[in-house]
Amino acid sequence: MKSFNDSAQLLLIAGFAIGVGIVVITVMLNNVIYASNMASESSIDTSRHDIANAVQTTTEAYQDAYRYSNGGTYGDYENYIDSYSKKALQNYATAGFTFHLQNHQYSEPYFTQNGLAEGKSNWTLVSNVNTTEVLFITPNTSVMGNESNPLVIEAVNSSGSSLWLMRMYNTSGTINITVIVSSSAPSYRNVTAVTPMEINVTGNQINGVGVPSFNYPTSAGQDYSINIYNGNTTAGMCTISGNLTSGQPFTIMRHYVANPTLRMSSSQMSIDRTVPIILPGGVS
Amino acid sequence: MRGLAGDENAVSVPLGFILTFSITVLVLVIALSSFYSMMGQAEQTVMRDEFEIHGSDIAARISSIDTTVGIAKDAGSTIGRISYRLSLPDRIAGEEYSIEFSNATNDITIMSGDRVETRVMIPYSTQDTTVNPTILYSSKGEFLMVYNPVNNTIEIS
């Protein structure tokens, strides 16, 4: 071993090896850490939730605006929407979004799910009903289906059997109303078309005048749903209230439908969609 | 017979130097070549990692558009336009890459050049829309994902 005492080659080689090792480890670690951080940073995107929130708050704002205007004063309604629009614009600006609403006008709804003529025409108005206290139907007799496409409102129990069915259509100025209770023989009422025509189903009246009973099962003693068929053929208003099987009261009022256009955009995305809103909608 | 360690016959200083020098060079060459090969593998690993992250990001955006369309359709509303701006790096680990969308297999395939080692496939799923099959090249940098309400497709360009 004496011969190595005066030579430092081994130390030198070891030094080189350690140096190269440090360089390798540093460069590799650096690459991996840098890559993961750079890419994951760009994948955070919450705009979907912002849009869903905007649609929800806009729906509620329109319904509140309609109630605020007592369903009549269009100026009040529009002022409410304008101030909501301004507030929402400020709120979304802080989240990096522009917010724009246009086309606030409301119009007469169809008996479709969203109230628009092109909406879903066969649908369930309310399910799990225990009792119905009030059912008003006010069809627009000039926008009404014919015999082959009548508006049908049906109460169906949970096993799918029909408890009560009302069919109405316009035949050259005469409104034909057919009522079938639990698949028994139908009863007919023919009424000359007048506008507005308010049918009080639970109170058995048409335009305030008593008519033979519609035999609506206000309390069927079982859980039932109210379905609407061919809703796209007929326009008009509708109000229903009662109690659900859970014991909770419900009220659905369909007076008008608004279909505003909502535009939102951020640096990354932009969306342009309509938001159909039933006014005043569900009232608790 | 003295110990070999103590025997200094036939010791040559130049020979000792040459031997030490060649061993040093040999060790350095081995160390450097293994370093390069490790770097190469690390580069491909980094590429695949990055491709997976960007691919998942794109798949998330496709789902995002699809969900937004689904919710809007369910509410019976009409969609005028949905667009997403997609920024991707021109190069990953110093190489350009391609992104292929296939609506037959519902996969996004990202690879650099034609190297199979760097190929990554990320699945995406859509319920209410379909993605137009296309191939994008990273050199463009900025891409646009647009929902086309007429054909009910997501177009990426």
Short mmCIF file of C-alpha atoms in Angstrom, two decimals:
data_model
loop_
_atom_site.label_atom_id
_atom_site.label_comp_id
_atom_site.label_asym_id
_atom_site.label_seq_id
_atom_site.Cartn_x
_atom_site.Cartn_y
_atom_site.Cartn_z
CA MET A 1 0.00 0.00 0.00
CA LYS A 2 2.98 2.25 0.41
CA SER A 3 3.17 2.84 -3.35
CA PHE A 4 -0.32 4.56 -3.31
CA ASN A 5 0.52 6.89 -0.46
CA ASP A 6 2.04 9.51 -2.69
CA SER A 7 -0.54 9.34 -5.48
CA ALA A 8 -3.99 10.98 -5.50
CA GLN A 9 -5.47 9.32 -8.61
CA LEU A 10 -8.08 7.36 -6.65
CA LEU A 11 -9.25 10.49 -4.88
CA LEU A 12 -9.41 12.24 -8.23
CA ILE A 13 -11.50 9.48 -9.83
CA ALA A 14 -13.83 9.36 -6.83
CA GLY A 15 -14.19 13.12 -7.05
CA PHE A 16 -15.13 12.93 -10.73
CA ALA A 17 -17.66 10.16 -10.11
CA ILE A 18 -19.37 12.08 -7.31
CA GLY A 19 -19.44 15.22 -9.48
CA VAL A 20 -21.08 13.42 -12.40
CA GLY A 21 -23.58 11.76 -10.02
CA ILE A 22 -24.67 15.10 -8.57
CA VAL A 23 -25.15 16.58 -12.05
CA VAL A 24 -27.24 13.59 -13.19
CA ILE A 25 -29.48 13.61 -10.13
CA THR A 26 -29.98 17.39 -10.22
CA VAL A 27 -30.92 17.50 -13.91
CA MET A 28 -33.27 14.51 -13.67
CA LEU A 29 -35.09 15.73 -10.57
CA ASN A 30 -35.37 19.20 -12.03
CA ASN A 31 -36.95 17.87 -15.22
CA VAL A 32 -39.51 15.73 -13.44
CA ILE A 33 -40.59 18.38 -10.91
CA TYR A 34 -40.74 21.10 -13.55
CA ALA A 35 -42.83 18.97 -15.93
CA SER A 36 -45.45 18.02 -13.33
CA ASN A 37 -45.88 21.56 -12.04
CA MET A 38 -46.06 23.25 -15.42
CA ALA A 39 -48.80 21.05 -16.82
CA SER A 40 -51.00 20.66 -13.75
CA GLU A 41 -51.19 24.41 -13.37
CA SER A 42 -53.17 24.80 -16.58
CA SER A 43 -55.75 22.15 -15.81
CA ILE A 44 -57.75 24.01 -13.17
CA ASP A 45 -61.00 25.12 -14.73
CA THR A 46 -64.15 25.93 -12.76
CA SER A 47 -66.13 27.77 -15.44
CA ARG A 48 -68.73 24.99 -15.70
CA HIS A 49 -69.86 25.64 -12.13
CA ASP A 50 -69.93 29.39 -12.69
CA ILE A 51 -72.28 28.91 -15.66
CA ALA A 52 -74.55 26.53 -13.76
CA ASN A 53 -74.71 29.07 -10.91
CA ALA A 54 -75.47 31.89 -13.32
CA VAL A 55 -78.35 29.93 -14.89
CA GLN A 56 -79.79 29.14 -11.46
CA THR A 57 -79.56 32.69 -10.11
CA THR A 58 -80.94 34.10 -13.37
CA THR A 59 -83.97 31.79 -13.18
CA GLU A 60 -84.63 32.84 -9.61
CA ALA A 61 -84.13 36.52 -10.43
CA TYR A 62 -86.70 36.42 -13.27
CA GLN A 63 -89.23 34.65 -11.08
CA ASP A 64 -88.63 37.16 -8.26
CA ALA A 65 -88.91 40.04 -10.74
CA TYR A 66 -92.29 38.76 -11.93
CA ARG A 67 -93.54 38.47 -8.35
CA TYR A 68 -92.12 41.90 -7.51
CA SER A 69 -94.07 43.40 -10.40
CA ASN A 70 -97.22 41.61 -9.19
CA GLY A 71 -97.50 39.91 -12.54
CA GLY A 72 -98.63 43.05 -14.30
CA THR A 73 -96.33 46.07 -14.33
CA TYR A 74 -93.82 45.31 -17.04
CA GLY A 75 -91.72 48.38 -16.12
CA ASP A 76 -91.15 47.11 -12.58
CA TYR A 77 -90.23 43.69 -13.91
CA GLU A 78 -87.74 45.13 -16.35
CA ASN A 79 -86.19 47.42 -13.72
CA TYR A 80 -85.70 44.45 -11.41
CA ILE A 81 -84.01 42.45 -14.18
CA ASP A 82 -81.81 45.42 -15.11
CA SER A 83 -80.59 45.85 -11.57
CA TYR A 84 -80.01 42.10 -11.24
CA SER A 85 -78.05 42.18 -14.50
CA LYS A 86 -75.81 44.98 -13.21
CA LYS A 87 -75.16 43.22 -9.88
CA ALA A 88 -74.42 39.91 -11.60
CA LEU A 89 -72.08 41.68 -14.02
CA GLN A 90 -70.10 43.10 -11.08
CA ASN A 91 -70.05 39.79 -9.22
CA TYR A 92 -68.89 37.73 -12.18
CA ALA A 93 -66.31 40.37 -13.14
CA THR A 94 -64.39 39.55 -9.98
CA ALA A 95 -64.34 35.89 -11.06
CA GLY A 96 -63.01 36.86 -14.49
CA PHE A 97 -66.29 36.54 -16.42
CA THR A 98 -68.32 38.91 -18.52
CA PHE A 99 -72.07 38.52 -18.04
CA HIS A 100 -74.74 39.67 -20.45
CA LEU A 101 -78.49 39.07 -20.47
CA GLN A 102 -80.83 40.14 -23.22
CA ASN A 103 -84.38 39.61 -24.43
CA HIS A 104 -86.28 39.89 -21.14
CA GLN A 105 -89.82 39.85 -22.57
CA TYR A 106 -92.21 37.18 -21.45
CA SER A 107 -94.99 35.59 -23.45
CA GLU A 108 -97.85 33.17 -23.11
CA PRO A 109 -96.57 29.67 -22.28
CA TYR A 110 -97.45 26.43 -24.00
CA PHE A 111 -98.34 23.42 -21.92
CA THR A 112 -94.85 22.00 -22.56
CA GLN A 113 -92.29 21.33 -19.84
CA ASN A 114 -90.30 24.51 -20.41
CA GLY A 115 -93.26 26.53 -21.68
CA LEU A 116 -91.90 26.99 -25.21
CA ALA A 117 -93.64 25.60 -28.30
CA GLU A 118 -90.62 23.39 -29.06
CA GLY A 119 -90.38 22.09 -25.47
CA LYS A 120 -91.11 18.56 -24.26
CA SER A 121 -94.81 17.93 -24.94
CA ASN A 122 -95.39 14.76 -22.90
CA TRP A 123 -94.23 15.30 -19.35
CA THR A 124 -95.07 15.18 -15.66
CA LEU A 125 -96.33 18.43 -14.14
CA VAL A 126 -96.04 17.19 -10.55
CA SER A 127 -95.54 13.78 -8.96
CA ASN A 128 -96.17 12.25 -5.52
CA VAL A 129 -99.38 14.23 -5.06
CA ASN A 130 -101.56 13.38 -2.08
CA THR A 131 -104.30 16.01 -2.41
CA THR A 132 -105.03 18.75 -4.94
CA GLU A 133 -106.79 21.82 -3.59
CA VAL A 134 -106.85 24.05 -6.64
CA LEU A 135 -106.52 23.25 -10.33
CA PHE A 136 -107.13 26.08 -12.77
CA ILE A 137 -106.53 25.69 -16.48
CA THR A 138 -106.82 28.70 -18.72
CA PRO A 139 -106.19 27.56 -22.30
CA ASN A 140 -105.91 30.06 -25.10
CA THR A 141 -108.75 28.88 -27.28
CA SER A 142 -107.20 30.37 -30.42
CA VAL A 143 -103.95 28.40 -29.90
CA MET A 144 -105.39 24.99 -29.24
CA GLY A 145 -104.99 21.49 -30.67
CA ASN A 146 -107.56 19.87 -32.95
CA GLU A 147 -109.31 16.54 -32.51
CA SER A 148 -106.29 14.52 -33.58
CA ASN A 149 -103.93 16.46 -31.27
CA PRO A 150 -105.90 17.30 -28.14
CA LEU A 151 -104.35 18.61 -24.93
CA VAL A 152 -104.54 15.83 -22.36
CA ILE A 153 -104.15 16.23 -18.60
CA GLU A 154 -104.16 12.97 -16.71
CA ALA A 155 -103.84 11.92 -13.07
CA VAL A 156 -102.02 8.58 -12.93
CA ASN A 157 -101.38 6.50 -9.81
CA SER A 158 -98.03 4.96 -8.96
CA SER A 159 -98.87 1.68 -10.74
CA GLY A 160 -99.67 3.54 -13.98
CA SER A 161 -103.49 3.32 -13.91
CA SER A 162 -105.44 6.37 -14.97
CA LEU A 163 -107.48 7.96 -12.15
CA TRP A 164 -108.78 10.92 -14.10
CA LEU A 165 -108.25 12.27 -17.60
CA MET A 166 -109.29 15.49 -19.29
CA ARG A 167 -108.98 15.96 -23.03
CA MET A 168 -109.72 19.23 -24.77
CA TYR A 169 -109.59 20.46 -28.34
CA ASN A 170 -111.10 23.13 -30.57
CA THR A 171 -113.44 22.22 -33.40
CA SER A 172 -114.29 25.35 -35.36
CA GLY A 173 -114.95 27.56 -32.38
CA THR A 174 -116.34 24.93 -30.04
CA ILE A 175 -114.16 23.66 -27.24
CA ASN A 176 -114.75 19.96 -26.68
CA ILE A 177 -113.87 18.82 -23.19
CA THR A 178 -113.93 15.10 -22.41
CA VAL A 179 -113.52 13.75 -18.90
CA ILE A 180 -112.84 10.08 -18.18
CA VAL A 181 -112.77 8.94 -14.55
CA SER A 182 -110.96 5.65 -13.86
CA SER A 183 -111.49 4.34 -17.40
CA SER A 184 -115.31 4.58 -17.08
CA ALA A 185 -117.60 6.00 -19.79
CA PRO A 186 -116.46 9.47 -20.87
CA SER A 187 -118.54 12.55 -20.13
CA TYR A 188 -118.54 15.50 -22.54
CA ARG A 189 -118.87 19.23 -22.22
CA ASN A 190 -118.98 21.43 -25.29
CA VAL A 191 -118.33 25.09 -24.68
CA THR A 192 -118.29 27.93 -27.18
CA ALA A 193 -114.75 29.26 -27.41
CA VAL A 194 -114.21 32.50 -25.54
CA THR A 195 -110.93 34.09 -24.55
CA PRO A 196 -109.96 33.92 -21.76
CA MET A 197 -111.53 30.63 -20.85
CA GLU A 198 -110.84 29.77 -17.26
CA ILE A 199 -111.61 26.19 -16.31
CA ASN A 200 -111.80 25.72 -12.55
CA VAL A 201 -111.43 21.94 -12.43
CA THR A 202 -111.62 21.55 -8.66
CA GLY A 203 -114.47 24.10 -8.33
CA ASN A 204 -116.42 22.73 -11.36
CA GLN A 205 -116.76 26.11 -13.07
CA ILE A 206 -115.97 27.57 -16.48
CA ASN A 207 -115.52 31.34 -16.44
CA GLY A 208 -117.20 31.51 -13.04
CA VAL A 209 -120.33 29.65 -14.15
CA GLY A 210 -121.08 26.25 -12.61
CA VAL A 211 -120.87 23.24 -14.93
CA PRO A 212 -121.52 19.50 -14.35
CA SER A 213 -118.82 18.13 -12.07
CA PHE A 214 -115.42 17.32 -13.59
CA ASN A 215 -115.13 14.60 -10.92
CA TYR A 216 -111.52 15.51 -10.28
CA PRO A 217 -110.07 13.27 -7.51
CA THR A 218 -109.00 16.08 -5.12
CA SER A 219 -108.13 13.40 -2.60
CA ALA A 220 -107.61 10.06 -4.32
CA GLY A 221 -106.44 8.31 -1.17
CA GLN A 222 -103.28 7.30 -2.99
CA ASP A 223 -100.10 8.77 -4.36
CA TYR A 224 -100.55 10.08 -7.92
CA SER A 225 -98.84 12.13 -10.62
CA ILE A 226 -100.31 14.69 -13.00
CA ASN A 227 -99.09 14.22 -16.56
CA ILE A 228 -99.59 16.42 -19.59
CA TYR A 229 -99.67 15.10 -23.17
CA ASN A 230 -99.56 17.05 -26.45
CA GLY A 231 -98.56 20.16 -24.51
CA ASN A 232 -97.10 21.72 -27.65
CA THR A 233 -100.51 22.03 -29.33
CA THR A 234 -102.07 24.35 -26.77
CA ALA A 235 -101.01 27.59 -25.12
CA GLY A 236 -102.34 28.92 -21.88
CA MET A 237 -101.94 29.39 -18.16
CA CYS A 238 -102.27 26.89 -15.40
CA THR A 239 -102.25 26.94 -11.60
CA ILE A 240 -102.20 23.96 -9.32
CA SER A 241 -101.77 23.67 -5.57
CA GLY A 242 -102.15 20.97 -2.99
CA ASN A 243 -100.13 18.69 -0.76
CA LEU A 244 -97.49 16.14 -1.61
CA THR A 245 -97.36 12.66 -0.08
CA SER A 246 -94.54 13.92 2.14
CA GLY A 247 -97.02 16.37 3.68
CA GLN A 248 -95.36 19.37 2.05
CA PRO A 249 -97.67 21.88 0.34
CA PHE A 250 -96.93 22.78 -3.29
CA THR A 251 -98.05 25.47 -5.70
CA ILE A 252 -97.11 25.66 -9.36
CA MET A 253 -98.16 28.71 -11.35
CA ARG A 254 -97.54 28.96 -15.07
CA HIS A 255 -98.56 32.43 -16.20
CA TYR A 256 -95.85 33.35 -18.66
CA VAL A 257 -92.59 32.08 -20.07
CA ALA A 258 -89.44 34.17 -20.50
CA ASN A 259 -86.60 32.98 -22.70
CA PRO A 260 -83.65 35.33 -22.16
CA THR A 261 -80.28 34.82 -23.82
CA LEU A 262 -77.34 34.51 -21.45
CA ARG A 263 -73.83 35.24 -22.67
CA MET A 264 -70.80 34.64 -20.51
CA SER A 265 -67.16 34.65 -21.42
CA SER A 266 -63.81 34.47 -19.73
CA SER A 267 -60.29 34.44 -21.08
CA GLN A 268 -60.63 30.69 -21.65
CA MET A 269 -64.23 30.06 -22.67
CA SER A 270 -67.45 31.62 -23.88
CA ILE A 271 -71.04 30.43 -23.89
CA ASP A 272 -74.21 31.73 -25.46
CA ARG A 273 -77.46 30.00 -24.48
CA THR A 274 -81.10 30.66 -23.79
CA VAL A 275 -82.64 30.10 -20.37
CA PRO A 276 -86.36 29.23 -20.54
CA ILE A 277 -88.07 30.32 -17.31
CA ILE A 278 -91.65 29.68 -16.24
CA LEU A 279 -93.15 32.72 -14.44
CA PRO A 280 -93.84 32.84 -11.58
CA GLY A 281 -92.99 29.11 -11.38
CA GLY A 282 -93.07 27.10 -8.18
CA VAL A 283 -94.17 29.12 -5.13
CA SER A 284 -93.44 27.73 -1.70
CA MET B 1 10.72 -14.41 -1.76
CA ARG B 2 9.67 -11.04 -0.40
CA GLY B 3 6.03 -9.84 -0.49
CA LEU B 4 4.77 -8.71 -3.90
CA ALA B 5 3.65 -5.37 -2.51
CA GLY B 6 7.08 -4.53 -1.38
CA ASP B 7 8.82 -5.62 -4.60
CA GLU B 8 9.54 -2.57 -6.70
CA ASN B 9 11.27 -4.40 -9.56
CA ALA B 10 9.82 -3.61 -13.02
CA VAL B 11 7.95 -0.58 -11.70
CA SER B 12 7.65 2.00 -14.45
CA VAL B 13 6.30 5.49 -13.73
CA PRO B 14 5.04 6.10 -17.32
CA LEU B 15 3.30 2.71 -17.37
CA GLY B 16 1.65 3.47 -14.01
CA PHE B 17 0.47 6.80 -15.33
CA ILE B 18 -0.92 5.29 -18.55
CA LEU B 19 -2.74 2.60 -16.62
CA THR B 20 -4.27 5.07 -14.16
CA PHE B 21 -5.19 7.46 -16.97
CA SER B 22 -6.88 4.74 -19.07
CA ILE B 23 -8.86 3.49 -16.08
CA THR B 24 -10.01 7.06 -15.37
CA VAL B 25 -11.05 7.59 -18.99
CA LEU B 26 -12.87 4.24 -19.07
CA VAL B 27 -14.78 5.03 -15.86
CA LEU B 28 -15.71 8.50 -17.16
CA VAL B 29 -16.90 7.12 -20.52
CA ILE B 30 -19.07 4.50 -18.79
CA ALA B 31 -20.46 7.10 -16.39
CA LEU B 32 -21.25 9.58 -19.20
CA SER B 33 -22.86 7.02 -21.48
CA SER B 34 -25.08 5.71 -18.69
CA PHE B 35 -25.93 9.32 -17.86
CA TYR B 36 -27.06 9.93 -21.46
CA SER B 37 -29.14 6.80 -21.60
CA MET B 38 -30.76 7.69 -18.27
CA MET B 39 -31.45 11.18 -19.55
CA GLY B 40 -33.07 9.75 -22.66
CA GLN B 41 -35.35 7.55 -20.60
CA ALA B 42 -36.12 10.38 -18.21
CA GLU B 43 -37.05 12.55 -21.20
CA GLN B 44 -39.53 9.97 -22.48
CA THR B 45 -41.00 9.53 -18.99
CA VAL B 46 -41.38 13.28 -18.68
CA MET B 47 -43.01 13.41 -22.12
CA ARG B 48 -45.52 10.69 -21.27
CA ASP B 49 -46.27 12.39 -17.92
CA GLU B 50 -46.89 15.71 -19.61
CA PHE B 51 -48.93 14.14 -22.43
CA GLU B 52 -51.10 12.41 -19.86
CA ILE B 53 -51.65 15.62 -17.94
CA HIS B 54 -52.51 17.64 -21.07
CA GLY B 55 -54.62 14.79 -22.48
CA SER B 56 -56.63 14.56 -19.25
CA ASP B 57 -57.05 18.32 -19.35
CA ILE B 58 -58.47 18.12 -22.90
CA ALA B 59 -60.72 15.17 -21.93
CA ALA B 60 -62.00 17.18 -18.95
CA ARG B 61 -62.86 20.07 -21.25
CA ILE B 62 -64.68 17.77 -23.68
CA SER B 63 -66.71 16.42 -20.74
CA SER B 64 -67.29 19.95 -19.56
CA ILE B 65 -68.79 21.00 -22.92
CA ASP B 66 -70.79 17.77 -23.10
CA THR B 67 -72.23 18.29 -19.60
CA THR B 68 -73.08 21.92 -20.33
CA VAL B 69 -74.88 20.85 -23.53
CA GLY B 70 -76.68 18.05 -21.67
CA ILE B 71 -77.90 20.39 -18.93
CA ALA B 72 -79.04 22.99 -21.46
CA LYS B 73 -80.88 20.39 -23.57
CA ASP B 74 -82.55 19.00 -20.49
CA ALA B 75 -83.82 22.47 -19.62
CA GLY B 76 -85.06 22.83 -23.21
CA SER B 77 -82.82 25.78 -23.96
CA THR B 78 -81.06 26.52 -27.23
CA ILE B 79 -77.32 26.85 -27.35
CA GLY B 80 -75.90 29.49 -29.63
CA ARG B 81 -72.26 28.70 -29.05
CA ILE B 82 -69.85 27.24 -26.53
CA SER B 83 -66.17 27.73 -27.12
CA TYR B 84 -63.09 26.91 -25.13
CA ARG B 85 -59.63 28.23 -25.77
CA LEU B 86 -57.01 25.58 -25.35
CA SER B 87 -53.38 26.62 -24.88
CA LEU B 88 -50.81 23.86 -25.18
CA PRO B 89 -47.02 24.17 -25.16
CA ASP B 90 -45.42 24.13 -28.63
CA ARG B 91 -42.81 21.65 -27.47
CA ILE B 92 -42.62 19.20 -24.63
CA ALA B 93 -39.09 18.09 -23.64
CA GLY B 94 -37.84 19.90 -26.71
CA GLU B 95 -39.99 17.96 -29.19
CA GLU B 96 -43.14 18.81 -31.10
CA TYR B 97 -46.06 16.38 -30.85
CA SER B 98 -49.39 15.46 -32.39
CA ILE B 99 -52.83 15.04 -30.78
CA GLU B 100 -55.29 12.73 -32.49
CA PHE B 101 -59.00 12.58 -31.61
CA SER B 102 -60.86 9.43 -32.53
CA ASN B 103 -64.61 9.10 -32.04
CA ALA B 104 -64.48 5.41 -32.96
CA THR B 105 -62.47 4.44 -29.89
CA ASN B 106 -63.22 7.60 -27.86
CA ASP B 107 -59.51 8.16 -27.28
CA ILE B 108 -57.11 11.04 -27.47
CA THR B 109 -53.72 9.80 -28.74
CA ILE B 110 -50.74 12.04 -28.09
CA MET B 111 -47.29 11.18 -29.38
CA SER B 112 -44.04 12.86 -30.28
CA GLY B 113 -42.83 12.24 -33.81
CA ASP B 114 -43.55 8.63 -34.62
CA ARG B 115 -41.92 7.29 -31.48
CA VAL B 116 -44.08 4.58 -29.95
CA GLU B 117 -42.25 5.00 -26.61
CA THR B 118 -43.83 8.43 -26.19
CA ARG B 119 -47.39 7.45 -27.23
CA VAL B 120 -50.11 8.02 -24.64
CA MET B 121 -53.82 7.25 -25.08
CA ILE B 122 -56.35 9.03 -22.88
CA PRO B 123 -60.01 8.01 -22.99
CA TYR B 124 -62.82 10.58 -22.98
CA SER B 125 -66.56 10.10 -22.78
CA THR B 126 -69.51 12.03 -24.14
CA GLN B 127 -73.24 11.47 -23.68
CA ASP B 128 -74.96 14.17 -25.69
CA THR B 129 -72.37 15.17 -28.27
CA THR B 130 -69.76 13.63 -30.56
CA VAL B 131 -66.22 14.79 -31.12
CA ASN B 132 -65.14 15.40 -34.71
CA PRO B 133 -62.13 13.15 -35.44
CA THR B 134 -59.08 15.24 -36.23
CA ILE B 135 -55.31 15.48 -35.80
CA LEU B 136 -53.72 18.58 -34.28
CA TYR B 137 -50.05 19.54 -34.35
CA SER B 138 -48.49 21.26 -31.36
CA SER B 139 -46.67 23.92 -33.35
CA LYS B 140 -49.94 25.88 -33.57
CA GLY B 141 -49.92 26.47 -29.78
CA GLU B 142 -53.45 27.89 -29.47
CA PHE B 143 -56.46 25.69 -30.23
CA LEU B 144 -60.19 26.29 -30.12
CA MET B 145 -62.83 23.78 -29.02
CA VAL B 146 -66.23 24.82 -30.36
CA TYR B 147 -69.63 23.20 -29.92
CA ASN B 148 -71.57 23.18 -33.17
CA PRO B 149 -75.31 23.10 -32.33
CA VAL B 150 -76.29 22.28 -35.94
CA ASN B 151 -74.45 18.94 -36.09
CA ASN B 152 -74.30 18.48 -32.32
CA THR B 153 -70.52 18.00 -32.51
CA ILE B 154 -67.47 19.33 -30.73
CA GLU B 155 -65.00 20.65 -33.27
CA ILE B 156 -61.38 21.14 -32.26
CA SER B 157 -59.07 23.15 -34.46
#
